[in-house]
Short mmCIF file of C-alpha atoms in Angstrom, two decimals:
data_model
loop_
_atom_site.label_atom_id
_atom_site.label_comp_id
_atom_site.label_asym_id
_atom_site.label_seq_id
_atom_site.Cartn_x
_atom_site.Cartn_y
_atom_site.Cartn_z
CA UNK A 46 -28.84 -45.65 -125.43
CA UNK A 47 -25.59 -47.58 -124.77
CA UNK A 48 -23.52 -44.54 -124.72
CA UNK A 49 -25.68 -43.15 -122.01
CA UNK A 50 -25.55 -46.38 -119.94
CA UNK A 51 -21.80 -46.44 -120.27
CA UNK A 52 -21.40 -42.75 -119.02
CA UNK A 53 -23.94 -43.71 -116.14
CA UNK A 54 -21.73 -46.67 -115.07
CA UNK A 55 -18.52 -44.36 -115.28
CA UNK A 56 -20.06 -41.79 -113.00
CA UNK A 57 -21.08 -44.62 -110.63
CA UNK A 58 -17.56 -45.82 -110.62
CA UNK A 59 -15.94 -42.30 -110.15
CA UNK A 60 -18.59 -41.84 -106.93
CA UNK A 61 -17.64 -45.31 -105.83
CA UNK A 62 -13.82 -44.55 -105.80
CA UNK A 63 -14.37 -41.44 -104.10
CA UNK A 64 -16.32 -42.78 -101.36
CA UNK A 65 -13.66 -45.34 -100.93
CA UNK A 66 -10.91 -42.83 -100.93
CA UNK A 67 -12.80 -40.75 -98.58
CA UNK A 68 -13.25 -43.79 -96.19
CA UNK A 69 -9.56 -44.38 -96.26
CA UNK A 70 -8.57 -40.95 -95.35
CA UNK A 71 -11.64 -39.92 -93.12
CA UNK A 72 -10.42 -38.66 -89.82
CA UNK A 73 -11.51 -40.32 -86.65
CA UNK A 74 -12.68 -39.02 -83.21
CA UNK A 75 -14.80 -40.03 -80.26
CA UNK A 76 -17.66 -37.74 -79.77
CA UNK A 77 -17.59 -35.10 -76.73
CA UNK A 78 -19.20 -35.67 -73.55
CA UNK A 79 -21.24 -32.52 -72.53
CA UNK A 80 -20.33 -32.43 -68.79
CA UNK A 81 -18.03 -29.76 -67.08
CA UNK A 82 -15.27 -32.21 -65.98
CA UNK A 83 -15.76 -35.12 -68.63
CA UNK A 84 -13.14 -36.64 -70.82
CA UNK A 85 -13.43 -38.00 -74.23
CA UNK A 86 -10.14 -38.67 -76.18
CA UNK A 87 -9.21 -41.02 -78.84
CA UNK A 88 -5.38 -40.89 -79.57
CA UNK A 89 -2.12 -42.51 -79.74
CA UNK A 90 0.34 -42.80 -76.94
CA UNK A 91 3.73 -44.18 -76.63
CA UNK A 92 4.08 -47.43 -74.53
CA UNK A 93 7.12 -49.24 -74.33
CA UNK A 94 8.64 -47.67 -77.55
CA UNK A 95 5.49 -48.38 -79.70
CA UNK A 96 2.46 -46.31 -80.52
CA UNK A 97 -0.79 -47.33 -78.76
CA UNK A 98 -4.34 -46.36 -79.73
CA UNK A 99 -6.20 -45.21 -76.51
CA UNK A 100 -9.76 -44.16 -76.16
CA UNK A 101 -10.70 -42.65 -72.64
CA UNK A 102 -14.26 -41.70 -72.06
CA UNK A 103 -16.24 -40.60 -68.81
CA UNK A 104 -18.67 -37.95 -67.54
CA UNK A 105 -16.13 -36.97 -64.84
CA UNK A 106 -12.38 -37.60 -64.93
CA UNK A 107 -12.40 -38.03 -61.15
CA UNK A 108 -14.62 -41.09 -61.39
CA UNK A 109 -12.87 -44.37 -60.54
CA UNK A 110 -10.95 -45.52 -63.74
CA UNK A 111 -11.61 -48.85 -65.54
CA UNK A 112 -8.88 -50.11 -67.88
CA UNK A 113 -10.45 -52.42 -70.38
CA UNK A 114 -8.40 -55.28 -72.04
CA UNK A 115 -10.21 -56.45 -75.27
CA UNK A 116 -10.11 -60.08 -76.58
CA UNK A 117 -9.68 -61.89 -79.98
CA UNK A 118 -6.84 -61.88 -79.85
CA UNK A 119 -6.71 -58.90 -82.13
CA UNK A 120 -10.17 -57.91 -81.82
CA UNK A 121 -10.46 -54.30 -80.61
CA UNK A 122 -14.10 -53.11 -79.09
CA UNK A 123 -13.32 -49.39 -79.80
CA UNK A 124 -15.28 -49.50 -83.05
CA UNK A 125 -18.58 -50.27 -81.49
CA UNK A 126 -18.18 -50.27 -77.62
CA UNK A 127 -19.42 -46.77 -77.16
CA UNK A 128 -22.89 -47.64 -77.83
CA UNK A 129 -22.93 -50.25 -74.71
CA UNK A 130 -21.15 -48.13 -72.13
CA UNK A 131 -23.35 -44.94 -71.99
CA UNK A 132 -24.44 -45.97 -68.52
CA UNK A 133 -20.95 -46.85 -67.05
CA UNK A 134 -19.54 -43.41 -68.35
CA UNK A 135 -21.75 -41.83 -65.74
CA UNK A 136 -19.75 -43.27 -63.05
CA UNK A 137 -16.60 -44.55 -64.44
CA UNK A 138 -13.73 -43.17 -66.47
CA UNK A 139 -13.35 -46.01 -68.90
CA UNK A 140 -9.89 -46.70 -71.00
CA UNK A 141 -9.93 -48.95 -73.95
CA UNK A 142 -6.84 -49.49 -76.03
CA UNK A 143 -6.07 -51.44 -79.19
CA UNK A 144 -3.07 -53.83 -78.07
CA UNK A 145 0.16 -53.79 -79.80
CA UNK A 146 -0.41 -55.03 -83.38
CA UNK A 147 -3.74 -54.83 -83.76
CA UNK A 148 -6.67 -52.49 -84.80
CA UNK A 149 -5.49 -48.87 -84.87
CA UNK A 150 -2.24 -49.80 -83.18
CA UNK A 151 -1.06 -51.90 -86.24
CA UNK A 152 1.41 -50.11 -88.48
CA UNK A 153 1.62 -51.61 -92.09
CA UNK A 154 4.83 -52.89 -92.85
CA UNK A 155 5.96 -53.70 -89.37
CA UNK A 156 6.36 -57.45 -88.09
CA UNK A 157 4.63 -58.19 -84.95
CA UNK A 158 5.30 -62.16 -85.02
CA UNK A 159 7.36 -61.79 -81.90
CA UNK A 160 4.54 -60.28 -79.86
CA UNK A 161 3.50 -62.75 -77.16
CA UNK A 162 1.22 -62.54 -74.33
CA UNK A 163 4.51 -61.33 -72.24
CA UNK A 164 4.69 -58.29 -74.68
CA UNK A 165 0.98 -57.41 -74.01
CA UNK A 166 1.42 -57.89 -70.13
CA UNK A 167 4.37 -55.59 -70.38
CA UNK A 168 2.21 -52.96 -72.05
CA UNK A 169 -0.87 -53.21 -70.24
CA UNK A 170 1.53 -52.59 -67.05
CA UNK A 171 3.23 -49.71 -68.81
CA UNK A 172 -0.09 -48.26 -69.90
CA UNK A 173 -1.77 -48.58 -66.41
CA UNK A 174 1.28 -46.62 -64.94
CA UNK A 175 0.43 -44.08 -67.64
CA UNK A 176 -3.06 -43.94 -67.00
CA UNK A 177 -2.62 -43.55 -63.12
CA UNK A 178 -0.33 -40.44 -63.66
CA UNK A 179 -2.43 -39.11 -66.42
CA UNK A 180 -5.74 -39.31 -64.62
CA UNK A 181 -4.39 -38.51 -61.05
CA UNK A 182 -5.59 -41.93 -59.69
CA UNK A 183 -3.88 -44.23 -57.16
CA UNK A 184 -5.18 -47.33 -58.63
CA UNK A 185 -7.70 -48.45 -61.47
CA UNK A 186 -10.09 -51.22 -61.93
CA UNK A 187 -8.71 -53.80 -64.41
CA UNK A 188 -11.12 -55.62 -66.72
CA UNK A 189 -10.18 -58.27 -69.19
CA UNK A 190 -12.73 -59.92 -71.44
CA UNK A 191 -12.10 -63.43 -73.35
CA UNK A 192 -8.46 -63.55 -74.58
CA UNK A 193 -8.13 -60.31 -72.66
CA UNK A 194 -8.37 -62.19 -69.27
CA UNK A 195 -5.41 -64.21 -70.30
CA UNK A 196 -3.22 -60.75 -70.63
CA UNK A 197 -5.10 -59.01 -67.45
CA UNK A 198 -4.92 -62.15 -65.07
CA UNK A 199 -1.23 -62.18 -65.72
CA UNK A 200 -0.81 -58.41 -65.00
CA UNK A 201 -3.03 -58.51 -61.85
CA UNK A 202 -0.82 -61.14 -60.47
CA UNK A 203 2.42 -59.50 -61.50
CA UNK A 204 1.63 -55.86 -60.23
CA UNK A 205 -1.15 -56.34 -57.88
CA UNK A 206 -0.31 -52.79 -56.34
CA UNK A 207 -1.49 -51.17 -59.59
CA UNK A 208 -5.03 -52.21 -59.37
CA UNK A 209 -8.00 -51.91 -56.98
CA UNK A 210 -9.64 -55.08 -58.12
CA UNK A 211 -9.49 -57.64 -61.29
CA UNK A 212 -12.64 -58.51 -63.14
CA UNK A 213 -12.51 -60.96 -65.65
CA UNK A 214 -15.49 -61.50 -68.06
CA UNK A 215 -15.47 -64.47 -70.18
CA UNK A 216 -12.73 -65.63 -67.88
CA UNK A 217 -10.12 -68.08 -69.47
CA UNK A 218 -9.12 -70.97 -67.18
CA UNK A 219 -7.84 -74.51 -68.01
CA UNK A 220 -8.16 -74.14 -71.89
CA UNK A 221 -8.63 -77.66 -72.77
CA UNK A 222 -11.38 -78.15 -70.19
CA UNK A 223 -13.12 -75.12 -71.11
CA UNK A 224 -12.87 -76.18 -74.85
CA UNK A 225 -14.20 -79.52 -73.99
CA UNK A 226 -17.36 -78.22 -72.07
CA UNK A 227 -18.10 -75.92 -75.20
CA UNK A 228 -17.82 -78.81 -77.48
CA UNK A 229 -20.10 -81.04 -75.45
CA UNK A 230 -22.56 -78.28 -75.04
CA UNK A 231 -22.63 -77.72 -79.01
CA UNK A 232 -22.89 -81.38 -79.43
CA UNK A 233 -26.05 -81.48 -77.13
CA UNK A 234 -27.37 -78.44 -78.75
CA UNK A 235 -26.90 -80.36 -82.47
CA UNK A 236 -28.74 -83.40 -81.06
CA UNK A 237 -31.74 -81.20 -79.58
CA UNK A 238 -31.92 -79.76 -83.05
CA UNK A 239 -31.74 -83.01 -85.02
CA UNK A 240 -28.75 -81.74 -86.88
CA UNK A 241 -27.05 -85.42 -87.34
CA UNK A 242 -24.16 -83.91 -89.65
CA UNK A 243 -22.99 -81.53 -86.99
CA UNK A 244 -23.32 -84.16 -84.29
CA UNK A 245 -21.06 -86.28 -86.10
CA UNK A 246 -18.69 -83.69 -87.13
CA UNK A 247 -18.27 -82.15 -83.82
CA UNK A 248 -17.94 -85.60 -82.06
CA UNK A 249 -14.82 -86.24 -84.32
CA UNK A 250 -12.98 -83.22 -83.05
CA UNK A 251 -13.09 -84.54 -79.52
CA UNK A 252 -9.65 -86.25 -79.62
CA UNK A 253 -7.94 -83.24 -81.16
CA UNK A 254 -9.33 -80.87 -78.66
CA UNK A 255 -8.38 -83.02 -75.84
CA UNK A 256 -4.87 -83.00 -76.82
CA UNK A 257 -4.85 -79.15 -77.49
CA UNK A 258 -4.26 -79.24 -81.10
CA UNK A 259 -7.36 -77.06 -81.62
CA UNK A 260 -10.39 -75.08 -80.05
CA UNK A 261 -14.07 -75.84 -80.61
CA UNK A 262 -14.97 -74.21 -84.12
CA UNK A 263 -16.52 -70.59 -83.29
CA UNK A 264 -18.87 -71.01 -86.13
CA UNK A 265 -20.73 -73.73 -84.31
CA UNK A 266 -20.41 -71.98 -81.13
CA UNK A 267 -22.10 -68.93 -82.63
CA UNK A 268 -24.44 -71.26 -84.59
CA UNK A 269 -25.87 -72.73 -81.24
CA UNK A 270 -26.20 -69.42 -79.29
CA UNK A 271 -23.26 -69.73 -77.16
CA UNK A 272 -21.30 -66.76 -78.40
CA UNK A 273 -23.92 -63.93 -77.95
CA UNK A 274 -27.68 -64.31 -77.29
CA UNK A 275 -28.87 -60.86 -77.13
CA UNK A 276 -26.38 -58.71 -79.32
CA UNK A 277 -24.93 -59.50 -82.66
CA UNK A 278 -21.18 -58.73 -82.40
CA UNK A 279 -20.37 -59.32 -86.00
CA UNK A 280 -23.20 -56.80 -86.91
CA UNK A 281 -21.88 -54.38 -84.21
CA UNK A 282 -18.28 -54.49 -85.91
CA UNK A 283 -19.68 -53.81 -89.46
CA UNK A 284 -21.70 -50.93 -88.13
CA UNK A 285 -18.88 -49.52 -86.30
CA UNK A 286 -16.66 -49.58 -89.29
CA UNK A 287 -19.02 -48.24 -91.64
CA UNK A 288 -20.54 -45.35 -89.38
CA UNK A 289 -18.68 -45.28 -86.41
CA UNK A 290 -16.47 -41.98 -85.88
CA UNK A 291 -13.84 -44.00 -84.03
CA UNK A 292 -12.66 -46.15 -87.04
CA UNK A 293 -12.34 -45.49 -90.71
CA UNK A 294 -12.11 -47.81 -93.71
CA UNK A 295 -8.07 -47.91 -93.18
CA UNK A 296 -8.42 -48.80 -89.74
CA UNK A 297 -10.66 -51.72 -90.65
CA UNK A 298 -8.27 -53.06 -93.07
CA UNK A 299 -5.56 -52.82 -90.17
CA UNK A 300 -8.02 -54.62 -88.11
CA UNK A 301 -8.66 -57.49 -90.59
CA UNK A 302 -4.84 -57.66 -91.45
CA UNK A 303 -3.64 -58.06 -88.09
CA UNK A 304 -6.23 -60.70 -87.05
CA UNK A 305 -5.38 -62.55 -90.11
CA UNK A 306 -1.70 -62.60 -89.46
CA UNK A 307 -1.42 -63.02 -85.72
CA UNK A 308 -4.57 -64.20 -84.23
CA UNK A 309 -3.90 -67.86 -84.53
CA UNK A 310 -0.50 -67.80 -82.74
CA UNK A 311 -1.72 -65.96 -79.98
CA UNK A 312 -4.54 -68.49 -79.58
CA UNK A 313 -2.18 -71.34 -79.82
CA UNK A 314 -0.05 -69.87 -77.33
CA UNK A 315 -2.88 -69.61 -74.39
CA UNK A 316 -4.16 -73.12 -75.63
CA UNK A 317 -0.68 -74.75 -74.96
CA UNK A 318 0.04 -72.67 -71.87
CA UNK A 319 -3.31 -72.58 -69.76
CA UNK A 320 -3.52 -69.52 -67.41
CA UNK A 321 -4.20 -72.07 -64.36
CA UNK A 322 -0.64 -73.24 -64.68
CA UNK A 323 0.75 -69.49 -65.00
CA UNK A 324 -1.06 -67.62 -62.35
CA UNK A 325 -2.02 -69.59 -59.10
CA UNK A 326 -2.49 -66.62 -56.69
CA UNK A 327 -3.71 -62.99 -57.04
CA UNK A 328 -3.94 -60.48 -54.00
CA UNK A 329 -6.33 -57.91 -54.93
CA UNK A 330 -10.27 -58.70 -55.19
CA UNK A 331 -10.84 -61.09 -58.14
CA UNK A 332 -14.41 -61.23 -59.59
CA UNK A 333 -15.28 -63.49 -62.54
CA UNK A 334 -18.10 -62.40 -64.58
CA UNK A 335 -19.23 -65.23 -66.91
CA UNK A 336 -22.48 -65.65 -68.71
CA UNK A 337 -24.50 -68.77 -68.34
CA UNK A 338 -24.50 -69.77 -72.02
CA UNK A 339 -20.92 -69.03 -72.70
CA UNK A 340 -19.00 -71.63 -74.62
CA UNK A 341 -16.30 -69.54 -75.91
CA UNK A 342 -14.93 -69.63 -72.34
CA UNK A 343 -16.75 -72.16 -70.03
CA UNK A 344 -18.27 -70.80 -66.74
CA UNK A 345 -17.85 -74.20 -65.28
CA UNK A 346 -14.07 -74.38 -65.81
CA UNK A 347 -13.66 -70.71 -64.73
CA UNK A 348 -15.62 -71.38 -61.53
CA UNK A 349 -13.11 -74.39 -60.57
CA UNK A 350 -10.25 -71.98 -61.50
CA UNK A 351 -11.59 -69.25 -59.09
CA UNK A 352 -12.01 -71.85 -56.12
CA UNK A 353 -8.22 -72.94 -56.81
CA UNK A 354 -6.96 -69.19 -57.10
CA UNK A 355 -4.93 -68.40 -53.94
CA UNK A 356 -4.93 -64.76 -52.62
CA UNK A 357 -5.62 -62.70 -49.30
CA UNK A 358 -8.58 -60.69 -50.88
CA UNK A 359 -12.13 -62.02 -51.76
CA UNK A 360 -12.79 -63.90 -54.80
CA UNK A 361 -16.36 -64.03 -56.31
CA UNK A 362 -18.15 -65.70 -59.17
CA UNK A 363 -20.85 -63.65 -60.69
CA UNK A 364 -23.18 -65.38 -63.29
CA UNK A 365 -25.49 -63.73 -65.85
CA UNK A 366 -28.23 -65.84 -66.35
CA UNK A 367 -29.31 -64.36 -69.92
CA UNK A 368 -25.90 -63.87 -71.35
CA UNK A 369 -23.29 -65.92 -73.47
CA UNK A 370 -19.94 -64.57 -73.93
CA UNK A 371 -20.55 -60.95 -73.58
CA UNK A 372 -22.61 -60.41 -70.40
CA UNK A 373 -21.26 -56.81 -70.12
CA UNK A 374 -23.13 -55.93 -72.91
CA UNK A 375 -25.91 -58.59 -73.43
CA UNK A 376 -27.00 -57.32 -69.85
CA UNK A 377 -25.76 -54.04 -69.67
CA UNK A 378 -27.95 -52.72 -67.22
CA UNK A 379 -27.47 -55.33 -64.90
CA UNK A 380 -23.53 -55.25 -65.36
CA UNK A 381 -23.79 -51.36 -64.35
CA UNK A 382 -25.79 -51.80 -61.36
CA UNK A 383 -23.34 -54.52 -60.32
CA UNK A 384 -20.41 -52.28 -61.13
CA UNK A 385 -21.83 -49.34 -59.18
CA UNK A 386 -23.21 -51.34 -56.25
CA UNK A 387 -19.37 -52.67 -56.09
CA UNK A 388 -17.28 -49.90 -57.05
CA UNK A 389 -18.90 -46.65 -57.72
CA UNK A 390 -18.02 -43.71 -55.14
#
């Protein structure tokens, strides 16, 4: 009986190891779109002497192009985003990319410690120029999300002729003001829930956050529903890593390795150098799309920034009443309708 049990355990071990090896080596792709002029690509391109992973999807490659800049930092949305952009793919060609040193663009053994927001801005501009030529478009719509707005705002200000418009989703602004807004909302929620220990802990952080030494702890932001209300982004990542076709197990390891090594330095750079001090004028249409319950990036601080932002083109704030930090996903139908009414041909 014991020998039989040992044999079964060995077989389970062998099967488990084979599954791990298969997960590490499994080829990745993005599913085809069955339209005559569609595009569905997942591949690397050479940008500023480094390989960047790009996913391009759309039902008609002649539709307006969106270049989407992910947040985090180091948090690619390629693993799970396809399930949320099915509507948008009908009217737009959507370009996602893993930023230098993150996700599928992370190369083991390479040191990315010298990568800053300036590096990411230069990469974004070079990528946009490539996409314009590749898809034969005069301009593209630029969308940044969360930390991606830090990069995208600078790119829109630096090279406005590349872009038809800029959309900041979960727009960064005065970082300290934004973090304090989030902290106060978390404290209010903790008081309402009767969680006195949370109230005491969060209240003790006010001085440190006011000095720009840290951000509001994201586990508390999530706990009180100020990260996402209608989706579970952590579950989406896990499903994408395990069952999605765009990432395999090795890519997931790249994702977490890069985040662990380089995320904090990029966060602190943005905290010390708020975008409000860097960009004061954008001469293309600017839209800030914010979730009402967002405490990762404050909609109130973003609106203050938008009102102070100079430029010759219209600037507009759009508030999604039932969302937190991911309005484009939490209310994807409304976001699709807004995008179509604003930009679709």
